[in-house]
JSON list of C-alpha atoms in Angstrom, two decimals:
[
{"chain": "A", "resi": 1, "resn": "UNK", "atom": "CA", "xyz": [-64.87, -45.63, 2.75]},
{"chain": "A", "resi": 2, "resn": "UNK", "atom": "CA", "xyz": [-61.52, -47.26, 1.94]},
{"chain": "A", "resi": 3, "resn": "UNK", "atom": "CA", "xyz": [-58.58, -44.84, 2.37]},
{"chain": "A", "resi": 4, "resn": "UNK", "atom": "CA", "xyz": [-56.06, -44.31, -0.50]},
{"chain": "A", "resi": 5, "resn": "UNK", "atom": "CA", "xyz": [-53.07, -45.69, 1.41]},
{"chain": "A", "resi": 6, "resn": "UNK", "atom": "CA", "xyz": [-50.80, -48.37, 0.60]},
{"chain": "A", "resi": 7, "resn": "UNK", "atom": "CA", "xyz": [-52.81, -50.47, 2.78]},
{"chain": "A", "resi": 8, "resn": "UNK", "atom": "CA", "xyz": [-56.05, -50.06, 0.24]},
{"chain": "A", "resi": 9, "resn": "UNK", "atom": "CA", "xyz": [-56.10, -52.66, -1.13]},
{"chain": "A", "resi": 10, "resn": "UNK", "atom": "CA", "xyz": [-55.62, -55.17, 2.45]},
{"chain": "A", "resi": 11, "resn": "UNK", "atom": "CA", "xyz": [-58.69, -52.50, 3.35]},
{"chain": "A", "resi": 12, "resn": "UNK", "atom": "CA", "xyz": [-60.88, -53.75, 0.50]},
{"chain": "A", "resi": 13, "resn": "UNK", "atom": "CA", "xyz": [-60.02, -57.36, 1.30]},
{"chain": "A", "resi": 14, "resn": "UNK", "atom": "CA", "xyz": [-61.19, -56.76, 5.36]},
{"chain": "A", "resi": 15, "resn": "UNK", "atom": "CA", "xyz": [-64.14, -55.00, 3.98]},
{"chain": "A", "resi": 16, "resn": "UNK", "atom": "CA", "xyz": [-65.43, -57.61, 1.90]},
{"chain": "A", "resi": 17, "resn": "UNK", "atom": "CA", "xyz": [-64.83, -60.40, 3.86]},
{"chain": "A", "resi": 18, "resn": "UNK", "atom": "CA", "xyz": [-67.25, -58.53, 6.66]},
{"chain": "A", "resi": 19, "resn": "UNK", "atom": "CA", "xyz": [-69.91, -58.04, 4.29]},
{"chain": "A", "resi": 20, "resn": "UNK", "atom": "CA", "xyz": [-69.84, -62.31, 3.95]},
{"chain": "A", "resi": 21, "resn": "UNK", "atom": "CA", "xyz": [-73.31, -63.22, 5.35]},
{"chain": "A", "resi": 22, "resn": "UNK", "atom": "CA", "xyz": [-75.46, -66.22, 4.77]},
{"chain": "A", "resi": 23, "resn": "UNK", "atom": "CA", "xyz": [-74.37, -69.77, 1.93]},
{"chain": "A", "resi": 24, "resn": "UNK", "atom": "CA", "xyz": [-74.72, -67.10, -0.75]},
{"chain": "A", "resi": 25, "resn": "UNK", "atom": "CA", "xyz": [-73.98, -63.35, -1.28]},
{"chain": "A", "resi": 26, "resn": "UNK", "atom": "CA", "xyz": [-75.52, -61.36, -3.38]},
{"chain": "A", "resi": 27, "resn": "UNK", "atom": "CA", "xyz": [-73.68, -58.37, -6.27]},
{"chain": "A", "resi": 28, "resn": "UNK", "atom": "CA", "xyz": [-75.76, -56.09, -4.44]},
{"chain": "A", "resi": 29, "resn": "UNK", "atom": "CA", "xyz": [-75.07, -56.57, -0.80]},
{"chain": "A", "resi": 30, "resn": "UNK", "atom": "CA", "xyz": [-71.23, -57.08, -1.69]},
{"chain": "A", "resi": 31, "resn": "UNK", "atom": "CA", "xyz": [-71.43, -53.34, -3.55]},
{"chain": "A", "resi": 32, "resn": "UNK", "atom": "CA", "xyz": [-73.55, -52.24, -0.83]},
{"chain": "A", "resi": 33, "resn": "UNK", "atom": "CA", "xyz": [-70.84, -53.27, 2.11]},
{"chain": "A", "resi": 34, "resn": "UNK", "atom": "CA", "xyz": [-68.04, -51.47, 0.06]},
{"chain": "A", "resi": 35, "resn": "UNK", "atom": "CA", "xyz": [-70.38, -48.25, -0.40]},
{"chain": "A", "resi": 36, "resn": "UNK", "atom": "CA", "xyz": [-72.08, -47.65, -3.85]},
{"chain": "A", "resi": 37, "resn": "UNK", "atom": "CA", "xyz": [-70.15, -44.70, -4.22]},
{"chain": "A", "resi": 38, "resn": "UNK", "atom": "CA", "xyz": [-66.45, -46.35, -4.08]},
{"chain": "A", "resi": 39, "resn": "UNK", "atom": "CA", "xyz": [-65.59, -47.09, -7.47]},
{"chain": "A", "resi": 40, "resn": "UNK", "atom": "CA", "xyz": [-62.29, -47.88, -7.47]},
{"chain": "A", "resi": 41, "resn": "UNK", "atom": "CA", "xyz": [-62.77, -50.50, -4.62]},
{"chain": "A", "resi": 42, "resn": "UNK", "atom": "CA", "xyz": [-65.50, -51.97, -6.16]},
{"chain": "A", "resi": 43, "resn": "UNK", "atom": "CA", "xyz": [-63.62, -52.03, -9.79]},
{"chain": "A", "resi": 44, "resn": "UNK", "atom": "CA", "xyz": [-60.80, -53.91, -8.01]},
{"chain": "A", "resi": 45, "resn": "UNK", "atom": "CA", "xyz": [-63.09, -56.62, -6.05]},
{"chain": "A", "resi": 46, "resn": "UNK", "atom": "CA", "xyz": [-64.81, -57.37, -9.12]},
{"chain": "A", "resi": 47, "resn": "UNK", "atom": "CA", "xyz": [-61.64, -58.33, -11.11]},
{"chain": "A", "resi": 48, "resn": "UNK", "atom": "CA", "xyz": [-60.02, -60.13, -8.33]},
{"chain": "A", "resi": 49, "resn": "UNK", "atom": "CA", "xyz": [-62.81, -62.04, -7.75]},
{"chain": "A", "resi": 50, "resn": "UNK", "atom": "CA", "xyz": [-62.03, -63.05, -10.94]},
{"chain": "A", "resi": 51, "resn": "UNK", "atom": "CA", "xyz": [-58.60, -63.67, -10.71]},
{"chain": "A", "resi": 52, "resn": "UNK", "atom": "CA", "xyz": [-59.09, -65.70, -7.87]},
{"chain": "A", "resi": 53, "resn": "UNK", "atom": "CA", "xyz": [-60.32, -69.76, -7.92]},
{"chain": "A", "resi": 54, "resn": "UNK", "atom": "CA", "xyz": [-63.81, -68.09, -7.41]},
{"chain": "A", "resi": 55, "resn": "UNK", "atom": "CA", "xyz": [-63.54, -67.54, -11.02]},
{"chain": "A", "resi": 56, "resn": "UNK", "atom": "CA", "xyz": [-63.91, -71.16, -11.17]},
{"chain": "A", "resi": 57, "resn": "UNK", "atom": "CA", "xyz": [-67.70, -70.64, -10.57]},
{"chain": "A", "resi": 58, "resn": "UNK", "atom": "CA", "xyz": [-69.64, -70.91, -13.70]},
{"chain": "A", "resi": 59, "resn": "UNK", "atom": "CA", "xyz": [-70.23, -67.47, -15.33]},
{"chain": "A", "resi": 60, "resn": "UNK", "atom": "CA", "xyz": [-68.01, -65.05, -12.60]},
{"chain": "A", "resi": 61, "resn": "UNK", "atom": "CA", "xyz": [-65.89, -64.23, -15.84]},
{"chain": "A", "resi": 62, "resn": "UNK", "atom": "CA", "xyz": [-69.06, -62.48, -17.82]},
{"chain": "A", "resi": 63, "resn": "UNK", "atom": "CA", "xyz": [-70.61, -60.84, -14.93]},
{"chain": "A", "resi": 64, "resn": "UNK", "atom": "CA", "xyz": [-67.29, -59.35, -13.98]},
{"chain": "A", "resi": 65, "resn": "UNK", "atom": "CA", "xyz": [-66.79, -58.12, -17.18]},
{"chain": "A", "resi": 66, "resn": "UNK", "atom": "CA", "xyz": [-70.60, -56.73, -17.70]},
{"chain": "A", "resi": 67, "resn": "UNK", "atom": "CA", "xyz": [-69.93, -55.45, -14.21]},
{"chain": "A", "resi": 68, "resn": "UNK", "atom": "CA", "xyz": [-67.06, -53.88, -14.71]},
{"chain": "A", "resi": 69, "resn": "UNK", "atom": "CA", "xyz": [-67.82, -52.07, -18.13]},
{"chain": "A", "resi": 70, "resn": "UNK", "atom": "CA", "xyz": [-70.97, -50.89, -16.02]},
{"chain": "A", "resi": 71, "resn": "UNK", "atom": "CA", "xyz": [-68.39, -49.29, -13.94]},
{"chain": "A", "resi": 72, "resn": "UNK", "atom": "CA", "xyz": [-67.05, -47.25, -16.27]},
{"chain": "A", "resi": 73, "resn": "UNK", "atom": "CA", "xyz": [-69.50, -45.86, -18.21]},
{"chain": "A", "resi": 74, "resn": "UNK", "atom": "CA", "xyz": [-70.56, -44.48, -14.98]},
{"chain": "A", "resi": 75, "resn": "UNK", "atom": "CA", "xyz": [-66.69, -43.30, -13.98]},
{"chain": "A", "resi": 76, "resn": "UNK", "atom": "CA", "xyz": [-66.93, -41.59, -17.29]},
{"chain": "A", "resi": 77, "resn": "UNK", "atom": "CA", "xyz": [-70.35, -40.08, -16.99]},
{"chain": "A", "resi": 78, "resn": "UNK", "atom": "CA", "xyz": [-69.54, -38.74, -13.52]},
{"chain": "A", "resi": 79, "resn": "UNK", "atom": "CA", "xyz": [-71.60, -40.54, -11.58]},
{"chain": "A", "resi": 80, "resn": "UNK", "atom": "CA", "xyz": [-71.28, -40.35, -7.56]},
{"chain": "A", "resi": 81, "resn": "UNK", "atom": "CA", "xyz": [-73.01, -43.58, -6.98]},
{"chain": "A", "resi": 82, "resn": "UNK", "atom": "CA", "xyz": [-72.89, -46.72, -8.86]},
{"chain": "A", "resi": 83, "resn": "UNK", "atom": "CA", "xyz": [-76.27, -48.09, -10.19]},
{"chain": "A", "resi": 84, "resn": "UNK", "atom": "CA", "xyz": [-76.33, -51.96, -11.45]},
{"chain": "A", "resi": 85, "resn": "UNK", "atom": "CA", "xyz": [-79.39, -53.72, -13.44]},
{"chain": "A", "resi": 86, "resn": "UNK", "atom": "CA", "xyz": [-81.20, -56.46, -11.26]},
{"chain": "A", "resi": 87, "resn": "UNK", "atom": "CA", "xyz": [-79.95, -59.11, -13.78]},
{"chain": "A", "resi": 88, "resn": "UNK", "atom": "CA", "xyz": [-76.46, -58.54, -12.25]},
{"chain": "A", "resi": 89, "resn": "UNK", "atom": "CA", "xyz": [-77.43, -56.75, -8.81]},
{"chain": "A", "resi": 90, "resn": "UNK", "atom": "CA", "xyz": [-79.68, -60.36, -7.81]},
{"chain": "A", "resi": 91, "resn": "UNK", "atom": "CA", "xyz": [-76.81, -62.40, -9.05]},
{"chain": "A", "resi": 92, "resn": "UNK", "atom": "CA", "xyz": [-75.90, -64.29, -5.91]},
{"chain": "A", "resi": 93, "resn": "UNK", "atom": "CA", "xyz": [-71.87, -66.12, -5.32]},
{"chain": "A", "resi": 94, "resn": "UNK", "atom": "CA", "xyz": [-70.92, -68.93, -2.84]},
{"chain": "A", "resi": 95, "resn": "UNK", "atom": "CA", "xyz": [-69.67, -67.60, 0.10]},
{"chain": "A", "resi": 96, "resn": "UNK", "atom": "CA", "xyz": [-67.70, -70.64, 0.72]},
{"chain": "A", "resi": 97, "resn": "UNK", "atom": "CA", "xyz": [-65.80, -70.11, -2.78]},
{"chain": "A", "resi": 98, "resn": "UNK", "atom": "CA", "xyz": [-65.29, -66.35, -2.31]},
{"chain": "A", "resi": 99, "resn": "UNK", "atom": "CA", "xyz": [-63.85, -67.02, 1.41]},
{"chain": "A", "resi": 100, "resn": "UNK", "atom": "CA", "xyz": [-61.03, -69.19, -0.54]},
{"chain": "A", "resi": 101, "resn": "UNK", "atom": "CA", "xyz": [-60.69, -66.42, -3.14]},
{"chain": "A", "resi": 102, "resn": "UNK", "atom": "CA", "xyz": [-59.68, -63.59, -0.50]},
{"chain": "A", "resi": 103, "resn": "UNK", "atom": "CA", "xyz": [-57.48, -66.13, 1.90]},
{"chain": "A", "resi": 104, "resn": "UNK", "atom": "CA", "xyz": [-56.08, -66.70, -1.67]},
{"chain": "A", "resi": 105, "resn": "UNK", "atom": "CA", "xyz": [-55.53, -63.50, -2.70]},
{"chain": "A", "resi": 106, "resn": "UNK", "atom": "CA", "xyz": [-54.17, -62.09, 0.98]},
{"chain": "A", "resi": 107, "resn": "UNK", "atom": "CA", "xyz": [-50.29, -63.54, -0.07]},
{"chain": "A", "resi": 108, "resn": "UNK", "atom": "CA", "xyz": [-49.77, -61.72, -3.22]},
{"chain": "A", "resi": 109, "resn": "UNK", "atom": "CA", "xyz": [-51.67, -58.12, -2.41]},
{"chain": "A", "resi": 110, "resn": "UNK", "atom": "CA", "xyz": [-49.76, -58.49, 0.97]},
{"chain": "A", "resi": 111, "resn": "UNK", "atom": "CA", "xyz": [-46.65, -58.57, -1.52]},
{"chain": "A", "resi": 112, "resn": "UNK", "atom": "CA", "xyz": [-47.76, -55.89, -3.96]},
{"chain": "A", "resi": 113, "resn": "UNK", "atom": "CA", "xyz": [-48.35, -53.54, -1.24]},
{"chain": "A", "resi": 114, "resn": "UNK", "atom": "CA", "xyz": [-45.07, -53.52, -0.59]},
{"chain": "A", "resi": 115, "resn": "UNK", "atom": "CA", "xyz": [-44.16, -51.57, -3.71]},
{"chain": "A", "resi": 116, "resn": "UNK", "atom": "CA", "xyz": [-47.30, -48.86, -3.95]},
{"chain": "A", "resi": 117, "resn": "UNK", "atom": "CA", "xyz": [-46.73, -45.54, -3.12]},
{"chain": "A", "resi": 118, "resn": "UNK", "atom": "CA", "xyz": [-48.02, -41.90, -4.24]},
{"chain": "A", "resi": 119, "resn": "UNK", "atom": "CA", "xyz": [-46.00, -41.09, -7.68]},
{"chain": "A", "resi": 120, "resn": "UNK", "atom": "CA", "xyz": [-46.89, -39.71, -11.08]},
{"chain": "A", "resi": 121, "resn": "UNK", "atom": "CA", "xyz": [-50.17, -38.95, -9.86]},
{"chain": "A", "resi": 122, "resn": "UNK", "atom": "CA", "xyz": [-50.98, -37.35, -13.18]},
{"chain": "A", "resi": 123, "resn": "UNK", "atom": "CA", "xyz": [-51.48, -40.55, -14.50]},
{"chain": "A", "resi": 124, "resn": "UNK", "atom": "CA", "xyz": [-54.48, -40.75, -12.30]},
{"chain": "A", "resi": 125, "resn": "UNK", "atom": "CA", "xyz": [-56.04, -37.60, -13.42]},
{"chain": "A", "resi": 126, "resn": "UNK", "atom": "CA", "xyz": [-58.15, -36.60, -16.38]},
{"chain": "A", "resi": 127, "resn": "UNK", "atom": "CA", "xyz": [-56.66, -36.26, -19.57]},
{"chain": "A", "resi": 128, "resn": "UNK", "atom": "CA", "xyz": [-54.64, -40.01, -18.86]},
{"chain": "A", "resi": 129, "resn": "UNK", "atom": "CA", "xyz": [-56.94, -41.45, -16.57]},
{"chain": "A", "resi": 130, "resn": "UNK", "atom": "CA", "xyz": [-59.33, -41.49, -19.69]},
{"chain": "A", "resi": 131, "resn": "UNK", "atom": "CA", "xyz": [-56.30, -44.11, -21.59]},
{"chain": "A", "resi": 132, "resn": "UNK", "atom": "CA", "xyz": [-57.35, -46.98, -19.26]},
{"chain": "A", "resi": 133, "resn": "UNK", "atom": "CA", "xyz": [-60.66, -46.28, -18.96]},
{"chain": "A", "resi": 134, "resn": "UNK", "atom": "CA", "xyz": [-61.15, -46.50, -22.09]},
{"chain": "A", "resi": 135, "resn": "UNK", "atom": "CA", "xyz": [-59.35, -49.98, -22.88]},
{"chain": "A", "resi": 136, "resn": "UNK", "atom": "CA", "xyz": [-60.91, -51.25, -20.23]},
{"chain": "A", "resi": 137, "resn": "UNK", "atom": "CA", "xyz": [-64.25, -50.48, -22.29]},
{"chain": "A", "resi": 138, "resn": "UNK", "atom": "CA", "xyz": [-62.32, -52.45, -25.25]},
{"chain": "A", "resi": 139, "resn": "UNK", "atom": "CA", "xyz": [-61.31, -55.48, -23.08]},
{"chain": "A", "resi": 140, "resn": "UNK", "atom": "CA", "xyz": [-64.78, -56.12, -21.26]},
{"chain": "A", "resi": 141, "resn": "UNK", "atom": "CA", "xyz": [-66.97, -56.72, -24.14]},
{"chain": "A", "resi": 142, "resn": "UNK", "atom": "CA", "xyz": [-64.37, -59.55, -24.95]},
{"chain": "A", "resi": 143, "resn": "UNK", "atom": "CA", "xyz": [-63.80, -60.87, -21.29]},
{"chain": "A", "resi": 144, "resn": "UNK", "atom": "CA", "xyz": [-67.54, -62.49, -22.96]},
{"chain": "A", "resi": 145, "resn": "UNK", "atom": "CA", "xyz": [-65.63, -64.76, -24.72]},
{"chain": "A", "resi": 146, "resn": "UNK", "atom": "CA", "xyz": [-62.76, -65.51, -22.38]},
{"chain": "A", "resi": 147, "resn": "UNK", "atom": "CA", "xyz": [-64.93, -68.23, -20.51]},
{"chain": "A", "resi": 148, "resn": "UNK", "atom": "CA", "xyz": [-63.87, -70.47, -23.45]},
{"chain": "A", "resi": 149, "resn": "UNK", "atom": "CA", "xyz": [-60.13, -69.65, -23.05]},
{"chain": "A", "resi": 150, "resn": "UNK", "atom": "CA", "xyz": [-58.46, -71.07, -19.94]},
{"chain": "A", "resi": 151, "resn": "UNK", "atom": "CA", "xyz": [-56.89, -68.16, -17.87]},
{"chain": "A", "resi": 152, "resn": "UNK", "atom": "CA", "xyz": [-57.74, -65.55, -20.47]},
{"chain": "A", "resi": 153, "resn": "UNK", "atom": "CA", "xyz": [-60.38, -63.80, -18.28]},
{"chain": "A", "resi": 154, "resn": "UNK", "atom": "CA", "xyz": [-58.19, -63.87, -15.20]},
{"chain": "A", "resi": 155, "resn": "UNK", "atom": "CA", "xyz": [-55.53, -62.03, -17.02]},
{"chain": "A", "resi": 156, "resn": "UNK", "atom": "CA", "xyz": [-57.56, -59.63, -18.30]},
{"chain": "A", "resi": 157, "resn": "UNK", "atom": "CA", "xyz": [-59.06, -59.20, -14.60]},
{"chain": "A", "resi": 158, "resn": "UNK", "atom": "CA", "xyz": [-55.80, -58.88, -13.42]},
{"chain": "A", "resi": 159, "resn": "UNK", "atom": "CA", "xyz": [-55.05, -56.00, -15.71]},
{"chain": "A", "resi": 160, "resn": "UNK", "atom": "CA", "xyz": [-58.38, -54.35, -14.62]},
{"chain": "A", "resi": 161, "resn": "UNK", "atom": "CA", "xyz": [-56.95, -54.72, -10.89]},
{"chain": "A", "resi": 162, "resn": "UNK", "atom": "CA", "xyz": [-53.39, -53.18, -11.63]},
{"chain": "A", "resi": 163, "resn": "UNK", "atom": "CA", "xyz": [-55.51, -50.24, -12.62]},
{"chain": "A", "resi": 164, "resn": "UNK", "atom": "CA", "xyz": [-57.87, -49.95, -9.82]},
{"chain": "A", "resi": 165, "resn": "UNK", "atom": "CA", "xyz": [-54.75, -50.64, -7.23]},
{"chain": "A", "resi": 166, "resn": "UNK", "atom": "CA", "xyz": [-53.38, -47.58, -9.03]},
{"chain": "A", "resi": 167, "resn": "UNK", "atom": "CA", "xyz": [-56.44, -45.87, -8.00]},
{"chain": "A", "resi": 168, "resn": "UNK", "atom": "CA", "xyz": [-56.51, -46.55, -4.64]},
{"chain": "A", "resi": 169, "resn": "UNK", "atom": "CA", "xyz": [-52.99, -46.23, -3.61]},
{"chain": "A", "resi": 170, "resn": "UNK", "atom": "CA", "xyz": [-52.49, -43.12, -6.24]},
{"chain": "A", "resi": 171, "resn": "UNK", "atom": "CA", "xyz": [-49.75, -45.10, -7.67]},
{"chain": "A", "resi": 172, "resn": "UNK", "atom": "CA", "xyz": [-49.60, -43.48, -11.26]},
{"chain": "A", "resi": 173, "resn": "UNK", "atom": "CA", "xyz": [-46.85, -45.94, -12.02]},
{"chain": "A", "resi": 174, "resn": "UNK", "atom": "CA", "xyz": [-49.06, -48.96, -11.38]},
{"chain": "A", "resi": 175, "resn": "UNK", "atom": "CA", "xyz": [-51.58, -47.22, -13.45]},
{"chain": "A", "resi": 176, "resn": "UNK", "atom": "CA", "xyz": [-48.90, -47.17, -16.27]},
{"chain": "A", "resi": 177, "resn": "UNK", "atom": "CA", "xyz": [-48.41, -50.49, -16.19]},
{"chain": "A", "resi": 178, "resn": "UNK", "atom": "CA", "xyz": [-51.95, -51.25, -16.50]},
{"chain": "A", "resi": 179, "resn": "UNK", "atom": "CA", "xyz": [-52.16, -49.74, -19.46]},
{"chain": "A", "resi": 180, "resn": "UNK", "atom": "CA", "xyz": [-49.53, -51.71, -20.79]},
{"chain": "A", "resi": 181, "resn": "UNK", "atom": "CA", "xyz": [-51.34, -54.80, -20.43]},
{"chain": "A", "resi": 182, "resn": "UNK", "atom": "CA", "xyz": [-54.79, -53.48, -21.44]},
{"chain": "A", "resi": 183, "resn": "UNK", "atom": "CA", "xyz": [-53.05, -53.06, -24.53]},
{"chain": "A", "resi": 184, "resn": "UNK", "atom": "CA", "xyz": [-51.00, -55.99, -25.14]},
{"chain": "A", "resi": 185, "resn": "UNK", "atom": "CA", "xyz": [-54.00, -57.86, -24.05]},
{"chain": "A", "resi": 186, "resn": "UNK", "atom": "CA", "xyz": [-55.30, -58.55, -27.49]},
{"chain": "A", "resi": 187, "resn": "UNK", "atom": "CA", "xyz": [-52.37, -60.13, -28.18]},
{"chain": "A", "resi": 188, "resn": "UNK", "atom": "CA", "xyz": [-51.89, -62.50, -25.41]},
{"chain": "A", "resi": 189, "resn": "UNK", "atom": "CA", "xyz": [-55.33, -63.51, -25.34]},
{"chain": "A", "resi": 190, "resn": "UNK", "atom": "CA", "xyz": [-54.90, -64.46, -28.86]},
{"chain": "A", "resi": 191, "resn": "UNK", "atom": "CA", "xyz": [-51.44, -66.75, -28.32]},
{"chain": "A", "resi": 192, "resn": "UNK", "atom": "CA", "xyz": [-53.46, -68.37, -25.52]},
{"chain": "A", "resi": 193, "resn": "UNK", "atom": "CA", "xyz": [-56.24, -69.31, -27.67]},
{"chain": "A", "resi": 194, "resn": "UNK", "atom": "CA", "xyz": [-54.40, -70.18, -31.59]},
{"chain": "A", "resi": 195, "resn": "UNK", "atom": "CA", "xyz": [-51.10, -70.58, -30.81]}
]
């Protein structure tokens, strides 16, 4: 299980990388090597696989964002396990493409980790935990449609991540600022795509 440190997030990245096996790995064996019952880490490997040039894969953007919304019904429903249809569970991602994503992504969660800390840890409690959650139940519906506006789903990944980071490291600030861009999402995604 991932400790909530301000290393989490380096921890999910070393934990996922070992769980690499074969040309292709599987949604299941990649929850299955983070532990079905780690939610946050799983919330945040899911959107930065997406934020990462594995989202360059055909498709990553709308199983992320089924996968994620699956997520949080079950957060919300108090689930201690996460449970995944086989449409998503079979889905199977290049190894080669998802090694790239996490040598990508090693720079700027090195950096972030800097900055995390425990603070305003109310923010990661019930009633305001329920703010994010629920946006994020808004914004995943829509990361559908983001496949046919460049960057739009990795944006609204990386928002996803902010909160999950929060999570993990008990940052409530970082969880602030997630909500912040869950809800000026909308807006951007909207200037990327008419303006």
């Amino acid at each position: 299980m991932v400790k909530s440190t301000t290393r989490a997030l380096s921890e999910v990245l070393d934990q996922l990388e070992h769980t690499l096996e074969g040309e292709n790995v599987s949604i299941e064996a990649l929850v299955n090597g983070l532990g079905s019952h780690a939610f946050a880490p799983l919330m945040l490997v899911f959107a930065l696989i997406s934020t990462s040039p594995a989202s360059s894969m055909p498709g990553v953007t709308s199983v992320v964002a089924i996968t994620e919304f699956i997520i949080v019904v079950q957060m919300l429903a108090g689930r201690s396990t996460l449970w995944l249809p086989a449409f998503i569970s079979h889905r199977s991602l290049a190894k080669n493409k998802l090694c790239k994503g996490i040598a990508w992504l090693r720079k700027p969660v090195h950096f972030v980790e800097r900055f995390l800390k425990p603070r305003l840890t109310m923010f990661i409690k019930p009633p305001w935990i329920y703010l994010p959650l629920v946006l994020i139940l808004i914004v995943t519906p829509c990361m559908l449609f983001m496949e046919f506006i460049p960057m739009s789903g990795s944006i609204a990944s990386a928002a996803i991540a902010l909160f999950a980071a929060g999570l993990l490291s008990r940052d409530g600030l970082l969880v602030v600022v997630s909500i912040a861009a869950l809800a000026t999402l909308p807006l951007l995604i909207w200037y990327l795509g008419f303006a």
